[in-house]
PDB file of C-alpha atoms in Angstrom:
ATOM      1  CA  MET A 158      24.897 -69.165  19.939  1.00  0.00           C
ATOM      2  CA  THR A 159      23.705 -65.681  18.691  1.00  0.00           C
ATOM      3  CA  THR A 160      20.380 -64.156  19.206  1.00  0.00           C
ATOM      4  CA  SER A 161      18.760 -62.056  15.730  1.00  0.00           C
ATOM      5  CA  THR A 162      17.081 -58.923  16.925  1.00  0.00           C
ATOM      6  CA  ALA A 163      14.912 -56.938  14.852  1.00  0.00           C
ATOM      7  CA  ASP A 164      15.744 -53.819  12.783  1.00  0.00           C
ATOM      8  CA  SER A 165      15.130 -50.867  14.247  1.00  0.00           C
ATOM      9  CA  SER A 166      14.994 -49.688  10.824  1.00  0.00           C
ATOM     10  CA  PRO A 167      11.345 -49.941   8.951  1.00  0.00           C
ATOM     11  CA  SER A 168      11.601 -51.516   5.526  1.00  0.00           C
ATOM     12  CA  THR A 169       8.633 -49.150   4.407  1.00  0.00           C
ATOM     13  CA  PRO A 170       8.509 -45.854   4.787  1.00  0.00           C
ATOM     14  CA  ILE A 171       6.214 -44.941   6.986  1.00  0.00           C
ATOM     15  CA  ALA A 172       3.666 -42.367   5.681  1.00  0.00           C
ATOM     16  CA  SER A 173       3.743 -39.195   6.293  1.00  0.00           C
ATOM     17  CA  THR A 174       1.053 -37.199   9.239  1.00  0.00           C
ATOM     18  CA  PRO A 175      -1.495 -35.133   6.479  1.00  0.00           C
ATOM     19  CA  PRO A 176      -0.807 -31.421   7.408  1.00  0.00           C
ATOM     20  CA  VAL A 177      -3.858 -30.278  10.192  1.00  0.00           C
ATOM     21  CA  ARG A 178      -6.201 -28.145   8.481  1.00  0.00           C
ATOM     22  CA  HIS A 179      -8.376 -25.373  10.322  1.00  0.00           C
ATOM     23  CA  SER A 180     -11.633 -25.157  10.330  1.00  0.00           C
ATOM     24  CA  TRP A 181     -14.332 -22.815   9.235  1.00  0.00           C
ATOM     25  CA  ILE A 182     -14.583 -22.475  12.858  1.00  0.00           C
ATOM     26  CA  ASP A 183     -11.274 -22.942  14.155  1.00  0.00           C
ATOM     27  CA  ASN A 184     -10.530 -19.520  11.954  1.00  0.00           C
ATOM     28  CA  LEU A 185     -13.031 -18.044  13.331  1.00  0.00           C
ATOM     29  CA  GLN A 186     -12.788 -17.913  16.729  1.00  0.00           C
ATOM     30  CA  GLY A 187      -8.985 -17.517  16.084  1.00  0.00           C
ATOM     31  CA  GLN A 188     -10.115 -13.847  14.493  1.00  0.00           C
ATOM     32  CA  LEU A 189     -11.830 -13.140  16.926  1.00  0.00           C
ATOM     33  CA  PHE A 190      -9.744 -13.470  20.070  1.00  0.00           C
ATOM     34  CA  GLY A 191      -7.547 -11.425  17.681  1.00  0.00           C
ATOM     35  CA  VAL A 192      -9.971  -8.697  16.619  1.00  0.00           C
ATOM     36  CA  VAL A 193     -11.009  -8.649  21.066  1.00  0.00           C
ATOM     37  CA  MET A 194      -6.955  -8.456  21.514  1.00  0.00           C
ATOM     38  CA  ILE A 195      -6.356  -5.692  19.168  1.00  0.00           C
ATOM     39  CA  SER A 196      -8.874  -3.769  20.146  1.00  0.00           C
ATOM     40  CA  PHE A 197      -8.331  -4.150  24.369  1.00  0.00           C
ATOM     41  CA  GLY A 198      -4.644  -3.096  23.405  1.00  0.00           C
ATOM     42  CA  MET A 199      -5.464   0.511  21.334  1.00  0.00           C
ATOM     43  CA  SER A 200      -7.937   1.204  23.904  1.00  0.00           C
ATOM     44  CA  MET A 201      -5.408   1.302  26.211  1.00  0.00           C
ATOM     45  CA  LEU A 202      -2.961   3.434  24.182  1.00  0.00           C
ATOM     46  CA  HIS A 203      -5.719   5.519  23.132  1.00  0.00           C
ATOM     47  CA  SER A 204      -6.667   6.573  26.918  1.00  0.00           C
ATOM     48  CA  LEU A 205      -3.154   7.048  27.574  1.00  0.00           C
ATOM     49  CA  GLY A 206      -2.698   9.394  24.204  1.00  0.00           C
ATOM     50  CA  LEU A 207       0.000   6.982  22.914  1.00  0.00           C
ATOM     51  CA  ILE A 208       0.461   5.652  19.483  1.00  0.00           C
ATOM     52  CA  ILE A 209       2.072   2.094  18.303  1.00  0.00           C
ATOM     53  CA  GLY A 210       3.935   1.401  15.180  1.00  0.00           C
ATOM     54  CA  GLN A 211       2.590   1.274  11.658  1.00  0.00           C
ATOM     55  CA  ILE A 212      -0.376   2.603   9.919  1.00  0.00           C
ATOM     56  CA  ALA A 213      -2.332   2.339  13.701  1.00  0.00           C
ATOM     57  CA  GLY A 214       0.448   4.681  14.942  1.00  0.00           C
ATOM     58  CA  VAL A 215      -0.708   6.520  11.691  1.00  0.00           C
ATOM     59  CA  ALA A 216      -4.476   6.920  12.833  1.00  0.00           C
ATOM     60  CA  PHE A 217      -3.703   7.618  16.463  1.00  0.00           C
ATOM     61  CA  LEU A 218      -1.742  10.337  15.451  1.00  0.00           C
ATOM     62  CA  VAL A 219      -4.632  11.899  12.286  1.00  0.00           C
ATOM     63  CA  THR A 220      -6.794  11.629  15.336  1.00  0.00           C
ATOM     64  CA  TYR A 221      -4.830  13.317  18.088  1.00  0.00           C
ATOM     65  CA  VAL A 222      -4.232  16.283  15.287  1.00  0.00           C
ATOM     66  CA  THR A 223      -7.374  16.535  13.862  1.00  0.00           C
ATOM     67  CA  GLY A 224     -10.369  14.782  16.341  1.00  0.00           C
ATOM     68  CA  MET A 225     -11.313  12.381  14.108  1.00  0.00           C
ATOM     69  CA  SER A 226     -11.854   9.156  15.191  1.00  0.00           C
ATOM     70  CA  PHE A 227      -9.964   6.841  15.524  1.00  0.00           C
ATOM     71  CA  GLY A 228     -12.513   3.820  13.885  1.00  0.00           C
ATOM     72  CA  MET A 229     -12.713   6.266  11.217  1.00  0.00           C
ATOM     73  CA  ALA A 230      -8.544   7.022  10.889  1.00  0.00           C
ATOM     74  CA  PHE A 231      -7.626   3.372  10.468  1.00  0.00           C
ATOM     75  CA  THR A 232     -10.505   2.775   8.496  1.00  0.00           C
ATOM     76  CA  LEU A 233      -9.583   5.733   6.016  1.00  0.00           C
ATOM     77  CA  ILE A 234      -6.473   4.988   6.010  1.00  0.00           C
ATOM     78  CA  ASN A 235      -6.251   1.201   4.860  1.00  0.00           C
ATOM     79  CA  LEU A 236      -8.142   1.633   2.097  1.00  0.00           C
ATOM     80  CA  PRO A 237      -5.218   1.644  -0.363  1.00  0.00           C
ATOM     81  CA  PHE A 238      -3.860  -1.843   1.143  1.00  0.00           C
ATOM     82  CA  TYR A 239      -6.984  -3.459   0.600  1.00  0.00           C
ATOM     83  CA  LEU A 240      -6.760  -3.126  -3.248  1.00  0.00           C
ATOM     84  CA  LEU A 241      -2.757  -4.597  -3.089  1.00  0.00           C
ATOM     85  CA  ALA A 242      -3.638  -7.700  -0.275  1.00  0.00           C
ATOM     86  CA  ALA A 243      -6.123  -8.735  -2.945  1.00  0.00           C
ATOM     87  CA  LEU A 244      -3.671  -8.842  -6.096  1.00  0.00           C
ATOM     88  CA  ARG A 245      -1.162 -10.580  -3.800  1.00  0.00           C
ATOM     89  CA  MET A 246      -3.030 -12.648  -0.791  1.00  0.00           C
ATOM     90  CA  GLY A 247      -6.181 -13.510  -2.917  1.00  0.00           C
ATOM     91  CA  ALA A 248     -10.032 -12.219  -2.063  1.00  0.00           C
ATOM     92  CA  ALA A 249     -10.526 -14.745   0.706  1.00  0.00           C
ATOM     93  CA  PHE A 250      -7.526 -12.645   2.890  1.00  0.00           C
ATOM     94  CA  THR A 251      -8.761  -9.562   1.519  1.00  0.00           C
ATOM     95  CA  TRP A 252     -11.884  -9.880   2.746  1.00  0.00           C
ATOM     96  CA  ARG A 253     -10.977 -11.411   6.427  1.00  0.00           C
ATOM     97  CA  THR A 254      -8.764  -8.218   6.793  1.00  0.00           C
ATOM     98  CA  LEU A 255     -11.360  -5.653   5.586  1.00  0.00           C
ATOM     99  CA  ALA A 256     -13.557  -7.116   9.080  1.00  0.00           C
ATOM    100  CA  ALA A 257     -11.192  -7.297  10.781  1.00  0.00           C
ATOM    101  CA  VAL A 258     -10.087  -3.845  10.300  1.00  0.00           C
ATOM    102  CA  THR A 259     -13.936  -2.562  10.693  1.00  0.00           C
ATOM    103  CA  ALA A 260     -13.653  -4.697  14.001  1.00  0.00           C
ATOM    104  CA  VAL A 261     -10.715  -3.335  15.360  1.00  0.00           C
ATOM    105  CA  SER A 262     -12.204   0.384  14.488  1.00  0.00           C
ATOM    106  CA  LEU A 263     -15.258  -0.126  15.758  1.00  0.00           C
ATOM    107  CA  LEU A 264     -14.293  -1.761  19.209  1.00  0.00           C
ATOM    108  CA  THR A 265     -12.343   0.570  19.811  1.00  0.00           C
ATOM    109  CA  ASN A 266     -14.501   3.514  19.240  1.00  0.00           C
ATOM    110  CA  ILE A 267     -16.900   2.325  22.105  1.00  0.00           C
ATOM    111  CA  ALA A 268     -14.481   0.205  24.319  1.00  0.00           C
ATOM    112  CA  GLY A 269     -14.663   3.890  25.641  1.00  0.00           C
ATOM    113  CA  ASN A 270     -18.218   2.979  26.808  1.00  0.00           C
ATOM    114  CA  TYR A 271     -17.453  -0.046  28.519  1.00  0.00           C
ATOM    115  CA  ILE A 272     -13.959   0.318  30.265  1.00  0.00           C
ATOM    116  CA  SER A 273     -12.429   3.406  31.502  1.00  0.00           C
ATOM    117  CA  TYR A 274      -9.090   3.835  33.652  1.00  0.00           C
ATOM    118  CA  SER A 275      -9.236   5.464  36.559  1.00  0.00           C
ATOM    119  CA  HIS A 276      -5.185   4.739  36.859  1.00  0.00           C
ATOM    120  CA  LEU A 277      -3.319   3.444  34.106  1.00  0.00           C
ATOM    121  CA  ASP A 278       0.672   4.200  34.837  1.00  0.00           C
ATOM    122  CA  PRO A 279       2.382   4.821  31.233  1.00  0.00           C
ATOM    123  CA  ALA A 280       4.958   2.551  31.379  1.00  0.00           C
ATOM    124  CA  VAL A 281       2.808  -0.303  32.134  1.00  0.00           C
ATOM    125  CA  GLY A 282       0.042   0.619  29.054  1.00  0.00           C
ATOM    126  CA  ALA A 283       2.571   1.536  26.491  1.00  0.00           C
ATOM    127  CA  VAL A 284       4.135  -2.718  27.911  1.00  0.00           C
ATOM    128  CA  LEU A 285       0.313  -4.436  27.979  1.00  0.00           C
ATOM    129  CA  ALA A 286      -0.906  -2.699  25.012  1.00  0.00           C
ATOM    130  CA  GLY A 287       1.697  -3.839  23.027  1.00  0.00           C
ATOM    131  CA  LEU A 288       1.496  -7.860  24.241  1.00  0.00           C
ATOM    132  CA  CYS A 289      -1.944  -7.193  23.559  1.00  0.00           C
ATOM    133  CA  VAL A 290      -2.199  -5.672  20.175  1.00  0.00           C
ATOM    134  CA  GLY A 291       1.095  -8.104  19.424  1.00  0.00           C
ATOM    135  CA  ILE A 292      -0.966 -11.396  20.320  1.00  0.00           C
ATOM    136  CA  GLY A 293      -3.947 -10.355  18.725  1.00  0.00           C
ATOM    137  CA  LEU A 294      -1.640 -10.022  15.449  1.00  0.00           C
ATOM    138  CA  ILE A 295      -0.429 -13.604  16.157  1.00  0.00           C
ATOM    139  CA  GLY A 296      -4.405 -14.487  16.286  1.00  0.00           C
ATOM    140  CA  LEU A 297      -5.160 -12.871  12.999  1.00  0.00           C
ATOM    141  CA  PHE A 298      -2.009 -14.187  11.074  1.00  0.00           C
ATOM    142  CA  ARG A 299      -2.601 -17.847  12.293  1.00  0.00           C
ATOM    143  CA  HIS A 300      -6.038 -17.700  11.256  1.00  0.00           C
ATOM    144  CA  GLN A 301      -5.441 -16.340   7.237  1.00  0.00           C
ATOM    145  CA  ALA A 302      -6.295 -12.981   7.868  1.00  0.00           C
ATOM    146  CA  SER A 303      -4.312  -9.919   9.682  1.00  0.00           C
ATOM    147  CA  CYS A 304      -5.243  -6.181  10.458  1.00  0.00           C
ATOM    148  CA  GLY A 305      -3.975  -4.058   7.562  1.00  0.00           C
ATOM    149  CA  GLY A 306      -1.639  -2.076   6.687  1.00  0.00           C
ATOM    150  CA  MET A 307       2.455  -1.356   5.813  1.00  0.00           C
ATOM    151  CA  SER A 308       3.304  -4.945   6.464  1.00  0.00           C
ATOM    152  CA  ILE A 309       0.929  -6.023   3.493  1.00  0.00           C
ATOM    153  CA  LEU A 310       3.060  -3.119   1.379  1.00  0.00           C
ATOM    154  CA  ALA A 311       6.255  -4.484   2.666  1.00  0.00           C
ATOM    155  CA  THR A 312       6.286  -8.343   1.640  1.00  0.00           C
ATOM    156  CA  TYR A 313       5.095  -6.815  -1.327  1.00  0.00           C
ATOM    157  CA  VAL A 314       8.193  -4.599  -2.052  1.00  0.00           C
ATOM    158  CA  GLN A 315      10.480  -7.502  -0.980  1.00  0.00           C
ATOM    159  CA  GLU A 316       9.145  -9.528  -3.222  1.00  0.00           C
ATOM    160  CA  ARG A 317       9.656  -7.427  -6.306  1.00  0.00           C
ATOM    161  CA  THR A 318      12.489  -5.870  -5.377  1.00  0.00           C
ATOM    162  CA  GLY A 319      14.413  -8.131  -2.689  1.00  0.00           C
ATOM    163  CA  PHE A 320      14.417  -5.401  -0.178  1.00  0.00           C
ATOM    164  CA  LYS A 321      13.843  -6.817   3.229  1.00  0.00           C
ATOM    165  CA  ALA A 322      10.497  -6.534   4.532  1.00  0.00           C
ATOM    166  CA  GLY A 323      11.771  -5.354   7.650  1.00  0.00           C
ATOM    167  CA  TRP A 324      13.786  -3.243   6.915  1.00  0.00           C
ATOM    168  CA  LEU A 325      11.029  -0.917   5.555  1.00  0.00           C
ATOM    169  CA  LEU A 326       8.789  -1.661   8.386  1.00  0.00           C
ATOM    170  CA  MET A 327      11.321  -0.168  10.632  1.00  0.00           C
ATOM    171  CA  GLY A 328      12.094   2.591   8.707  1.00  0.00           C
ATOM    172  CA  PHE A 329       8.658   3.160   8.411  1.00  0.00           C
ATOM    173  CA  ASP A 330       8.324   2.833  12.143  1.00  0.00           C
ATOM    174  CA  LEU A 331      11.295   5.844  13.036  1.00  0.00           C
ATOM    175  CA  ALA A 332      10.253   7.755  10.274  1.00  0.00           C
ATOM    176  CA  LEU A 333       5.837   7.785  12.178  1.00  0.00           C
ATOM    177  CA  PHE A 334       8.614   8.511  15.451  1.00  0.00           C
ATOM    178  CA  ALA A 335      10.107  11.039  14.430  1.00  0.00           C
ATOM    179  CA  THR A 336       6.731  13.078  12.795  1.00  0.00           C
ATOM    180  CA  ALA A 337       4.906  12.154  16.331  1.00  0.00           C
ATOM    181  CA  ALA A 338       8.084  13.763  17.739  1.00  0.00           C
ATOM    182  CA  PHE A 339       6.395  17.022  16.127  1.00  0.00           C
ATOM    183  CA  PHE A 340       3.336  16.292  17.933  1.00  0.00           C
ATOM    184  CA  LEU A 341       2.426  14.828  20.591  1.00  0.00           C
ATOM    185  CA  PRO A 342       5.285  15.613  24.303  1.00  0.00           C
ATOM    186  CA  ALA A 343       8.695  14.047  24.338  1.00  0.00           C
ATOM    187  CA  GLU A 344       7.783  11.853  26.790  1.00  0.00           C
ATOM    188  CA  ARG A 345       4.312  10.309  25.224  1.00  0.00           C
ATOM    189  CA  VAL A 346       6.350   9.903  22.670  1.00  0.00           C
ATOM    190  CA  MET A 347       8.983   7.713  24.407  1.00  0.00           C
ATOM    191  CA  TYR A 348       6.455   5.883  26.203  1.00  0.00           C
ATOM    192  CA  SER A 349       4.451   5.140  23.201  1.00  0.00           C
ATOM    193  CA  LEU A 350       8.197   3.872  21.282  1.00  0.00           C
ATOM    194  CA  VAL A 351       7.887   1.215  24.669  1.00  0.00           C
ATOM    195  CA  GLY A 352       5.091  -0.333  23.493  1.00  0.00           C
ATOM    196  CA  ALA A 353       5.966  -0.419  19.930  1.00  0.00           C
ATOM    197  CA  VAL A 354       9.026  -2.816  20.426  1.00  0.00           C
ATOM    198  CA  THR A 355       7.151  -4.571  22.621  1.00  0.00           C
ATOM    199  CA  MET A 356       4.413  -5.460  20.204  1.00  0.00           C
ATOM    200  CA  ASN A 357       7.255  -5.871  17.468  1.00  0.00           C
ATOM    201  CA  LEU A 358       9.560  -8.342  20.059  1.00  0.00           C
ATOM    202  CA  PHE A 359       6.670 -10.442  21.207  1.00  0.00           C
ATOM    203  CA  VAL A 360       5.491 -11.289  17.440  1.00  0.00           C
ATOM    204  CA  ALA A 361       9.342 -11.356  15.999  1.00  0.00           C
ATOM    205  CA  TRP A 362       9.957 -14.149  19.159  1.00  0.00           C
ATOM    206  CA  ASN A 363       6.739 -15.432  18.592  1.00  0.00           C
ATOM    207  CA  HIS A 364       5.307 -15.707  15.117  1.00  0.00           C
ATOM    208  CA  ARG A 365       7.673 -18.732  13.748  1.00  0.00           C
ATOM    209  CA  TYR A 366       5.975 -21.281  11.776  1.00  0.00           C
ATOM    210  CA  GLU A 367       8.057 -24.371  12.873  1.00  0.00           C
ATOM    211  CA  TRP A 368       6.118 -23.798  16.309  1.00  0.00           C
ATOM    212  CA  TYR A 369       2.936 -24.245  14.949  1.00  0.00           C
ATOM    213  CA  ILE A 370       1.416 -27.378  12.642  1.00  0.00           C
ATOM    214  CA  ALA A 371      -1.917 -25.987  12.040  1.00  0.00           C
ATOM    215  CA  ARG A 372      -2.528 -23.877   8.690  1.00  0.00           C
TER     216      ARG A 372
END
């Protein structure tokens, strides 16, 4: 005598789970978190006289060479990228990016009024700043915004020409740090490189769509 068992495979397909969507308040809090963390990291770099990769690094270098405020330099250098963002990403992404860049510029400028570092080891500060900026960028990326700059251009070039975005960003950063060596002491350039590598590794390791279901 045999006993029948229920078939473990359903005869009808199970309805797929609809994608999880962020609400506007989800996006707002994520973007605010990103802005605050990036600004905090930037304030540490500024206090140590260090730079970081991409457009923020250019803005820091302009600040140290000319005396212009970081916020003003960061805002002005990002202006050409807004048009590209509007063409490639759409108006909503562009406005969110403009808001993020403006907020980071303002908060970094005024951070010294509220936070002071009586002692901050350059190696420790570079790593902490890289982690703060990295997690802040992920906060922006996951909530449909960015901090402007080269990532937009690199993605556009990859789509148009096939040249890998990562290679373009790496080449830009190599040129940036080579230029910084003419204006900053070698030790500061080295610590800056530590911070930039920390940030890029953190983003590369953690900004992975297969780990994150909400959009």
